[in-house]
Amino acid sequence: MSPKHFLNYEGFSKESLTSIINRGLELKSLKQLPKSLENKSLGLIFEKPSTRTRVSFEIGIQKLGGNSIFLSSSDLQMSRGEPISDTAKVLSSMLDAVVIRTANHELLEIFSQNSSIPVINGLSNLYHPCQILADLMTFKEFNGNLNISKVAWIGDSNNVCNSYIEAAKLFDFNLSIYCPNGYEPNSEVMRSQNNNVVLSKTRESALREAKVVTTDVWTSMHSENQTQEKSNKFEGYTVDPGCMELAHKEAIFLHCLPAHRGEEVSIDMLEHNSSKVWYQAENRLHVQQALLENLLLD
Ligand code: CP
Ligand code: NVA
């Protein structure tokens, strides 16, 4: 049987992701965690820096009785030209699952096509599916349900935004994206969605009635070299407490982090009373434990 991969939400239903989120909440509430992943080995191949994704996966599996090995891409023979397919076959015989962080989504696809163990996208230039699982879990933690109705995305339409686009279709919420001209979402990702994603012309219309207000850095890891011209284009796209006044009265603010205060968020935004960013970051641990159980045990 071919393994279940988690490169984006394709192939996952609302029900299966909801059960992962519910299990994440359950694991968070437990005083004593089960040894559900005893003797399971997780490999992490990271071509890019990470704080949350790396630590949450490594500690997450260890707490469930498993173990992990971190491999920066320069540690692997892949960096000297060993084919991705050969690496995938060899690691499949030694590990139980692998998390990959790469600037090249195609690498994830090639790896997974040659892998007999689950491959998890730990962030690519195209998607960050683990992040939005934690965002949805955080919404449920504070609202008791997943009836999000509307999310406002302010800023660069990047990999995290693309995963919101996929989530909007699955969970049937409206997503309003307010971004500068030239920073609209990837057209292929947009083609795959229903009619519940709109590009808003004004900040006000994007924020109106939104139950989640969210953003991310203006320059992602795969597109570094922020120019002054780019910064100028993003003027007016900073999320600040004033934005929360324009949203639903119980709206929460989320940010995947790391944040650049003074750019996509004002200096005071992360500590604003609507902000749940520290819960959101912690929830990466719990929801990814649930994801690992789902991919490895089901
Ligand atoms: N949000 C997120 O993925 O953080 P890291 O880059 O620190 O893993
Ligand atoms: N969009 C950001 C997310 C970091 C977690 C990046 O790709 O750098």
mmCIF file of C-alpha atoms and ligand atoms in Angstrom:
data_model
loop_
_atom_site.group_PDB
_atom_site.id
_atom_site.type_symbol
_atom_site.label_atom_id
_atom_site.label_comp_id
_atom_site.label_asym_id
_atom_site.label_seq_id
_atom_site.Cartn_x
_atom_site.Cartn_y
_atom_site.Cartn_z
ATOM 1 C CA MET A 1 0.000 0.000 0.000
ATOM 2 C CA SER A 2 1.386 3.432 -0.851
ATOM 3 C CA PRO A 3 1.902 5.739 2.122
ATOM 4 C CA LYS A 4 -0.168 8.823 2.875
ATOM 5 C CA HIS A 5 1.862 11.977 2.232
ATOM 6 C CA PHE A 6 1.085 15.448 3.590
ATOM 7 C CA LEU A 7 2.425 17.857 0.969
ATOM 8 C CA ASN A 8 -0.718 19.999 0.960
ATOM 9 C CA TYR A 9 -4.398 19.253 1.691
ATOM 10 C CA GLU A 10 -5.019 17.369 -1.539
ATOM 11 C CA GLY A 11 -6.382 13.934 -0.715
ATOM 12 C CA PHE A 12 -7.480 15.018 2.792
ATOM 13 C CA SER A 13 -11.115 15.589 3.686
ATOM 14 C CA LYS A 14 -12.552 18.109 6.104
ATOM 15 C CA GLU A 15 -13.373 15.149 8.382
ATOM 16 C CA SER A 16 -9.829 13.779 8.414
ATOM 17 C CA LEU A 17 -8.257 17.183 9.134
ATOM 18 C CA THR A 18 -10.890 17.888 11.789
ATOM 19 C CA SER A 19 -10.071 14.627 13.527
ATOM 20 C CA ILE A 20 -6.356 15.575 13.517
ATOM 21 C CA ILE A 21 -7.228 18.969 15.029
ATOM 22 C CA ASN A 22 -9.467 17.341 17.657
ATOM 23 C CA ARG A 23 -6.756 14.861 18.532
ATOM 24 C CA GLY A 24 -4.297 17.772 18.828
ATOM 25 C CA LEU A 25 -6.624 19.412 21.356
ATOM 26 C CA GLU A 26 -6.986 16.130 23.215
ATOM 27 C CA LEU A 27 -3.214 15.573 23.369
ATOM 28 C CA LYS A 28 -2.775 19.134 24.627
ATOM 29 C CA SER A 29 -5.158 18.432 27.508
ATOM 30 C CA LEU A 30 -3.482 15.194 28.625
ATOM 31 C CA LYS A 31 -1.221 15.215 31.682
ATOM 32 C CA GLN A 32 0.396 11.960 30.586
ATOM 33 C CA LEU A 33 0.970 11.398 26.877
ATOM 34 C CA PRO A 34 0.575 7.920 25.367
ATOM 35 C CA LYS A 35 3.629 6.150 23.923
ATOM 36 C CA SER A 36 1.711 5.860 20.674
ATOM 37 C CA LEU A 37 4.744 6.311 18.424
ATOM 38 C CA GLU A 38 7.120 4.083 20.376
ATOM 39 C CA ASN A 39 10.174 3.123 18.301
ATOM 40 C CA LYS A 40 9.034 5.185 15.333
ATOM 41 C CA SER A 41 11.810 7.222 13.713
ATOM 42 C CA LEU A 42 11.237 10.601 12.089
ATOM 43 C CA GLY A 43 13.799 12.188 9.756
ATOM 44 C CA LEU A 44 13.872 15.950 9.240
ATOM 45 C CA ILE A 45 15.574 17.246 6.090
ATOM 46 C CA PHE A 46 15.758 21.030 6.279
ATOM 47 C CA GLU A 47 17.208 23.251 3.567
ATOM 48 C CA LYS A 48 16.054 26.374 5.436
ATOM 49 C CA PRO A 49 16.195 27.657 9.019
ATOM 50 C CA SER A 50 13.382 26.798 11.420
ATOM 51 C CA THR A 51 12.535 27.251 15.077
ATOM 52 C CA ARG A 52 8.921 26.095 15.494
ATOM 53 C CA THR A 53 8.667 23.387 12.848
ATOM 54 C CA ARG A 54 11.894 21.660 13.768
ATOM 55 C CA VAL A 55 11.439 21.756 17.538
ATOM 56 C CA SER A 56 7.752 20.812 17.451
ATOM 57 C CA PHE A 57 8.360 17.751 15.274
ATOM 58 C CA GLU A 58 11.493 16.602 17.093
ATOM 59 C CA ILE A 59 10.079 17.033 20.585
ATOM 60 C CA GLY A 60 6.591 15.989 19.482
ATOM 61 C CA ILE A 61 7.660 12.516 18.374
ATOM 62 C CA GLN A 62 9.999 12.061 21.339
ATOM 63 C CA LYS A 63 7.166 12.778 23.772
ATOM 64 C CA LEU A 64 5.103 10.040 22.087
ATOM 65 C CA GLY A 65 7.915 7.504 22.519
ATOM 66 C CA GLY A 66 9.576 7.890 19.124
ATOM 67 C CA ASN A 67 12.850 9.422 18.019
ATOM 68 C CA SER A 68 14.098 11.856 15.413
ATOM 69 C CA ILE A 69 17.154 12.692 13.377
ATOM 70 C CA PHE A 70 17.772 16.184 12.007
ATOM 71 C CA LEU A 71 19.590 16.468 8.693
ATOM 72 C CA SER A 72 20.409 19.848 7.281
ATOM 73 C CA SER A 73 20.513 19.396 3.529
ATOM 74 C CA SER A 74 24.277 20.016 3.429
ATOM 75 C CA ASP A 75 24.739 16.889 5.627
ATOM 76 C CA LEU A 76 23.278 14.676 2.942
ATOM 77 C CA GLN A 77 24.844 13.283 -0.224
ATOM 78 C CA MET A 78 21.932 14.989 -2.022
ATOM 79 C CA SER A 79 23.984 18.182 -1.677
ATOM 80 C CA ARG A 80 26.715 16.447 -3.741
ATOM 81 C CA GLY A 81 24.323 15.357 -6.455
ATOM 82 C CA GLU A 82 22.884 12.042 -5.185
ATOM 83 C CA PRO A 83 19.458 11.845 -6.830
ATOM 84 C CA ILE A 84 16.468 12.734 -4.662
ATOM 85 C CA SER A 85 14.860 9.428 -5.714
ATOM 86 C CA ASP A 86 17.821 7.384 -4.418
ATOM 87 C CA THR A 87 17.817 9.302 -1.131
ATOM 88 C CA ALA A 88 14.080 8.692 -0.755
ATOM 89 C CA LYS A 89 14.439 4.944 -1.330
ATOM 90 C CA VAL A 90 17.310 4.578 1.139
ATOM 91 C CA LEU A 91 15.711 6.698 3.887
ATOM 92 C CA SER A 92 12.439 4.790 3.433
ATOM 93 C CA SER A 93 14.233 1.638 4.554
ATOM 94 C CA MET A 94 15.523 3.256 7.760
ATOM 95 C CA LEU A 95 12.876 5.743 8.906
ATOM 96 C CA ASP A 96 9.109 5.701 9.458
ATOM 97 C CA ALA A 97 8.363 9.211 8.164
ATOM 98 C CA VAL A 98 10.215 12.253 6.924
ATOM 99 C CA VAL A 99 9.593 16.004 7.209
ATOM 100 C CA ILE A 100 11.129 18.141 4.471
ATOM 101 C CA ARG A 101 11.559 21.920 4.407
ATOM 102 C CA THR A 102 12.594 23.167 0.990
ATOM 103 C CA ALA A 103 12.376 26.164 -1.318
ATOM 104 C CA ASN A 104 11.522 23.790 -4.139
ATOM 105 C CA HIS A 105 8.131 22.101 -3.892
ATOM 106 C CA GLU A 106 9.085 19.795 -6.762
ATOM 107 C CA LEU A 107 11.715 18.170 -4.528
ATOM 108 C CA LEU A 108 8.916 17.156 -2.156
ATOM 109 C CA GLU A 109 6.942 15.676 -5.031
ATOM 110 C CA ILE A 110 9.886 13.681 -6.398
ATOM 111 C CA PHE A 111 10.833 12.520 -2.911
ATOM 112 C CA SER A 112 7.304 11.372 -2.121
ATOM 113 C CA GLN A 113 6.920 9.562 -5.457
ATOM 114 C CA ASN A 114 9.958 7.472 -4.499
ATOM 115 C CA SER A 115 9.209 7.064 -0.823
ATOM 116 C CA SER A 116 7.475 4.147 0.853
ATOM 117 C CA ILE A 117 7.085 6.157 4.082
ATOM 118 C CA PRO A 118 4.923 9.272 4.655
ATOM 119 C CA VAL A 119 6.491 12.564 3.569
ATOM 120 C CA ILE A 120 5.389 15.742 5.359
ATOM 121 C CA ASN A 121 5.823 19.226 3.952
ATOM 122 C CA GLY A 122 7.544 21.233 6.693
ATOM 123 C CA LEU A 123 7.227 24.326 4.425
ATOM 124 C CA SER A 124 7.955 24.792 0.748
ATOM 125 C CA ASN A 125 7.824 27.801 -1.531
ATOM 126 C CA LEU A 126 4.229 26.780 -2.327
ATOM 127 C CA TYR A 127 2.575 25.562 0.885
ATOM 128 C CA HIS A 128 2.871 25.388 4.667
ATOM 129 C CA PRO A 129 0.090 22.904 5.509
ATOM 130 C CA CYS A 130 1.261 22.107 9.071
ATOM 131 C CA GLN A 131 0.986 25.780 9.960
ATOM 132 C CA ILE A 132 -2.673 26.124 9.036
ATOM 133 C CA LEU A 133 -3.534 22.965 10.992
ATOM 134 C CA ALA A 134 -2.180 24.783 14.065
ATOM 135 C CA ASP A 135 -4.087 27.944 13.102
ATOM 136 C CA LEU A 136 -7.362 26.012 12.827
ATOM 137 C CA MET A 137 -6.688 24.255 16.115
ATOM 138 C CA THR A 138 -6.102 27.641 17.756
ATOM 139 C CA PHE A 139 -9.392 28.944 16.368
ATOM 140 C CA LYS A 140 -11.205 25.911 17.764
ATOM 141 C CA GLU A 141 -9.434 26.243 21.113
ATOM 142 C CA PHE A 142 -10.825 29.780 21.536
ATOM 143 C CA ASN A 143 -14.192 29.402 19.790
ATOM 144 C CA GLY A 144 -15.138 25.828 20.582
ATOM 145 C CA ASN A 145 -15.872 25.119 16.911
ATOM 146 C CA LEU A 146 -14.448 25.441 13.421
ATOM 147 C CA ASN A 147 -17.178 27.766 12.096
ATOM 148 C CA ILE A 148 -14.689 30.372 10.993
ATOM 149 C CA SER A 149 -16.953 32.026 8.369
ATOM 150 C CA LYS A 150 -14.275 34.535 7.282
ATOM 151 C CA VAL A 151 -10.489 34.983 7.398
ATOM 152 C CA ALA A 152 -8.746 38.220 6.383
ATOM 153 C CA TRP A 153 -5.236 37.796 4.985
ATOM 154 C CA ILE A 154 -3.298 41.080 4.808
ATOM 155 C CA GLY A 155 0.041 41.297 2.974
ATOM 156 C CA ASP A 156 2.101 39.036 0.732
ATOM 157 C CA SER A 157 0.181 36.114 -0.812
ATOM 158 C CA ASN A 158 2.813 33.535 -0.005
ATOM 159 C CA ASN A 159 3.104 29.832 0.897
ATOM 160 C CA VAL A 160 1.145 30.296 4.150
ATOM 161 C CA CYS A 161 -1.579 32.167 2.263
ATOM 162 C CA ASN A 162 -1.732 29.324 -0.289
ATOM 163 C CA SER A 163 -2.447 26.857 2.519
ATOM 164 C CA TYR A 164 -5.214 29.192 3.735
ATOM 165 C CA ILE A 165 -6.655 29.101 0.210
ATOM 166 C CA GLU A 166 -6.760 25.298 0.360
ATOM 167 C CA ALA A 167 -8.223 25.350 3.881
ATOM 168 C CA ALA A 168 -10.946 27.818 2.816
ATOM 169 C CA LYS A 169 -12.193 25.327 0.254
ATOM 170 C CA LEU A 170 -12.133 22.358 2.633
ATOM 171 C CA PHE A 171 -13.582 24.123 5.665
ATOM 172 C CA ASP A 172 -15.880 26.324 3.612
ATOM 173 C CA PHE A 173 -14.938 29.731 4.976
ATOM 174 C CA ASN A 174 -14.492 32.970 3.045
ATOM 175 C CA LEU A 175 -10.942 34.201 2.633
ATOM 176 C CA SER A 176 -10.377 37.867 1.796
ATOM 177 C CA ILE A 177 -6.886 38.679 0.648
ATOM 178 C CA TYR A 178 -5.704 42.281 0.729
ATOM 179 C CA CYS A 179 -2.314 42.486 -0.984
ATOM 180 C CA PRO A 180 -0.401 44.987 -3.129
ATOM 181 C CA ASN A 181 -0.586 44.722 -6.922
ATOM 182 C CA GLY A 182 1.864 42.106 -8.117
ATOM 183 C CA TYR A 183 1.705 40.089 -4.879
ATOM 184 C CA GLU A 184 -1.493 38.160 -5.589
ATOM 185 C CA PRO A 185 -1.687 34.413 -4.863
ATOM 186 C CA ASN A 186 -0.182 31.807 -7.143
ATOM 187 C CA SER A 187 -2.576 31.438 -10.086
ATOM 188 C CA GLU A 188 -2.532 27.631 -10.047
ATOM 189 C CA VAL A 189 -3.431 27.537 -6.359
ATOM 190 C CA MET A 190 -6.224 30.056 -7.025
ATOM 191 C CA ARG A 191 -7.569 27.932 -9.876
ATOM 192 C CA SER A 192 -8.000 24.993 -7.511
ATOM 193 C CA GLN A 193 -10.250 26.863 -5.079
ATOM 194 C CA ASN A 194 -14.018 27.366 -4.947
ATOM 195 C CA ASN A 195 -15.498 30.830 -5.134
ATOM 196 C CA ASN A 196 -14.790 31.559 -1.506
ATOM 197 C CA VAL A 197 -11.500 33.421 -2.012
ATOM 198 C CA VAL A 198 -11.678 37.088 -2.963
ATOM 199 C CA LEU A 199 -9.013 39.705 -3.566
ATOM 200 C CA SER A 200 -10.232 42.721 -1.616
ATOM 201 C CA LYS A 201 -9.710 46.216 -2.962
ATOM 202 C CA THR A 202 -9.668 47.841 0.480
ATOM 203 C CA ARG A 203 -8.412 46.929 3.929
ATOM 204 C CA GLU A 204 -11.883 47.672 5.307
ATOM 205 C CA SER A 205 -13.677 45.228 3.042
ATOM 206 C CA ALA A 206 -11.089 42.519 3.722
ATOM 207 C CA LEU A 207 -11.473 42.912 7.464
ATOM 208 C CA ARG A 208 -15.236 43.348 7.692
ATOM 209 C CA GLU A 209 -16.722 40.519 9.841
ATOM 210 C CA ALA A 210 -13.472 38.498 9.694
ATOM 211 C CA LYS A 211 -13.138 36.124 12.638
ATOM 212 C CA VAL A 212 -9.442 35.575 11.983
ATOM 213 C CA VAL A 213 -7.067 38.362 10.961
ATOM 214 C CA THR A 214 -3.709 37.086 9.839
ATOM 215 C CA THR A 215 -0.555 38.022 8.000
ATOM 216 C CA ASP A 216 3.020 36.926 7.427
ATOM 217 C CA VAL A 217 6.388 38.449 6.558
ATOM 218 C CA TRP A 218 6.632 40.547 3.422
ATOM 219 C CA THR A 219 9.676 38.588 2.278
ATOM 220 C CA SER A 220 9.688 34.817 2.614
ATOM 221 C CA MET A 221 12.784 32.649 2.850
ATOM 222 C CA HIS A 222 12.555 31.515 -0.755
ATOM 223 C CA SER A 223 12.336 35.083 -2.069
ATOM 224 C CA GLU A 224 14.862 36.943 0.015
ATOM 225 C CA ASN A 225 16.366 40.298 -1.067
ATOM 226 C CA GLN A 226 13.813 42.783 0.105
ATOM 227 C CA THR A 227 14.243 45.925 -1.953
ATOM 228 C CA GLN A 228 13.191 49.421 -0.941
ATOM 229 C CA GLU A 229 10.773 49.363 -3.873
ATOM 230 C CA LYS A 230 9.097 46.267 -2.445
ATOM 231 C CA SER A 231 8.871 47.780 1.059
ATOM 232 C CA ASN A 232 7.230 50.875 -0.451
ATOM 233 C CA LYS A 233 4.612 48.714 -2.151
ATOM 234 C CA PHE A 234 3.666 47.145 1.194
ATOM 235 C CA GLU A 235 3.134 50.479 2.925
ATOM 236 C CA GLY A 236 -0.430 50.398 4.302
ATOM 237 C CA TYR A 237 -0.411 46.598 4.669
ATOM 238 C CA THR A 238 0.686 46.543 8.318
ATOM 239 C CA VAL A 239 -1.703 44.803 10.742
ATOM 240 C CA ASP A 240 -2.206 46.955 13.815
ATOM 241 C CA PRO A 241 -4.812 47.159 16.609
ATOM 242 C CA GLY A 242 -6.875 49.478 14.374
ATOM 243 C CA CYS A 243 -7.417 46.541 11.983
ATOM 244 C CA MET A 244 -8.999 44.533 14.794
ATOM 245 C CA GLU A 245 -11.572 47.320 15.270
ATOM 246 C CA LEU A 246 -12.675 46.755 11.676
ATOM 247 C CA ALA A 247 -13.025 42.966 12.055
ATOM 248 C CA HIS A 248 -15.622 40.817 13.880
ATOM 249 C CA LYS A 249 -15.853 41.860 17.529
ATOM 250 C CA GLU A 250 -14.475 38.499 18.686
ATOM 251 C CA ALA A 251 -11.812 38.216 15.973
ATOM 252 C CA ILE A 252 -8.480 36.705 16.856
ATOM 253 C CA PHE A 253 -5.143 37.718 15.389
ATOM 254 C CA LEU A 254 -2.770 34.999 14.178
ATOM 255 C CA HIS A 255 0.760 35.083 12.724
ATOM 256 C CA CYS A 256 2.793 31.998 11.883
ATOM 257 C CA LEU A 257 5.987 33.705 13.136
ATOM 258 C CA PRO A 258 8.747 34.746 12.896
ATOM 259 C CA ALA A 259 7.369 38.302 12.791
ATOM 260 C CA HIS A 260 8.966 41.531 11.671
ATOM 261 C CA ARG A 261 7.611 44.192 14.002
ATOM 262 C CA GLY A 262 7.279 47.496 12.210
ATOM 263 C CA GLU A 263 6.660 45.777 8.864
ATOM 264 C CA GLU A 264 3.723 43.369 8.489
ATOM 265 C CA VAL A 265 2.758 43.931 12.151
ATOM 266 C CA SER A 266 2.904 47.007 14.330
ATOM 267 C CA ILE A 267 5.176 46.850 17.376
ATOM 268 C CA ASP A 268 2.224 46.248 19.737
ATOM 269 C CA MET A 269 0.230 43.740 17.659
ATOM 270 C CA LEU A 270 1.621 40.452 18.967
ATOM 271 C CA GLU A 271 0.757 41.453 22.541
ATOM 272 C CA HIS A 272 -2.689 42.886 21.676
ATOM 273 C CA ASN A 273 -5.552 41.188 23.543
ATOM 274 C CA SER A 274 -6.873 39.689 20.286
ATOM 275 C CA SER A 275 -3.519 38.053 19.558
ATOM 276 C CA LYS A 276 -3.273 34.293 20.063
ATOM 277 C CA VAL A 277 0.128 33.905 18.415
ATOM 278 C CA TRP A 278 1.865 32.230 21.367
ATOM 279 C CA TYR A 279 -0.912 29.609 21.640
ATOM 280 C CA GLN A 280 -0.738 29.178 17.873
ATOM 281 C CA ALA A 281 3.013 28.539 18.025
ATOM 282 C CA GLU A 282 2.609 26.010 20.873
ATOM 283 C CA ASN A 283 -0.184 24.265 18.985
ATOM 284 C CA ARG A 284 2.291 23.308 16.266
ATOM 285 C CA LEU A 285 3.561 20.721 18.766
ATOM 286 C CA HIS A 286 0.182 19.194 19.614
ATOM 287 C CA VAL A 287 -1.369 19.179 16.162
ATOM 288 C CA GLN A 288 1.729 17.707 14.528
ATOM 289 C CA GLN A 289 1.795 14.943 17.127
ATOM 290 C CA ALA A 290 -1.765 14.196 16.004
ATOM 291 C CA LEU A 291 -0.700 14.395 12.349
ATOM 292 C CA LEU A 292 2.123 11.918 12.945
ATOM 293 C CA GLU A 293 -0.275 9.514 14.651
ATOM 294 C CA ASN A 294 -2.671 9.870 11.729
ATOM 295 C CA LEU A 295 -0.008 9.209 9.085
ATOM 296 C CA LEU A 296 1.842 6.464 10.949
ATOM 297 C CA LEU A 297 -0.844 4.526 12.756
ATOM 298 C CA ASP A 298 -4.022 4.659 10.680
HETATM 299 N N1 CP B 1 5.987 29.171 11.532
HETATM 300 C C1 CP B 1 7.059 28.428 11.258
HETATM 301 O O1 CP B 1 7.024 27.501 10.438
HETATM 302 O O2 CP B 1 8.145 28.746 11.995
HETATM 303 P P1 CP B 1 9.607 28.205 11.788
HETATM 304 O O3 CP B 1 10.134 28.801 10.502
HETATM 305 O O4 CP B 1 10.373 28.709 12.990
HETATM 306 O O5 CP B 1 9.587 26.718 11.715
HETATM 307 N N1 NVA B 2 6.309 32.741 4.505
HETATM 308 C C1 NVA B 2 7.374 32.493 5.435
HETATM 309 C C2 NVA B 2 6.906 31.553 6.504
HETATM 310 C C3 NVA B 2 7.920 31.262 7.565
HETATM 311 C C4 NVA B 2 7.406 30.299 8.599
HETATM 312 C C5 NVA B 2 8.571 31.926 4.700
HETATM 313 O O1 NVA B 2 8.393 31.080 3.819
HETATM 314 O O2 NVA B 2 9.685 32.361 4.989
#
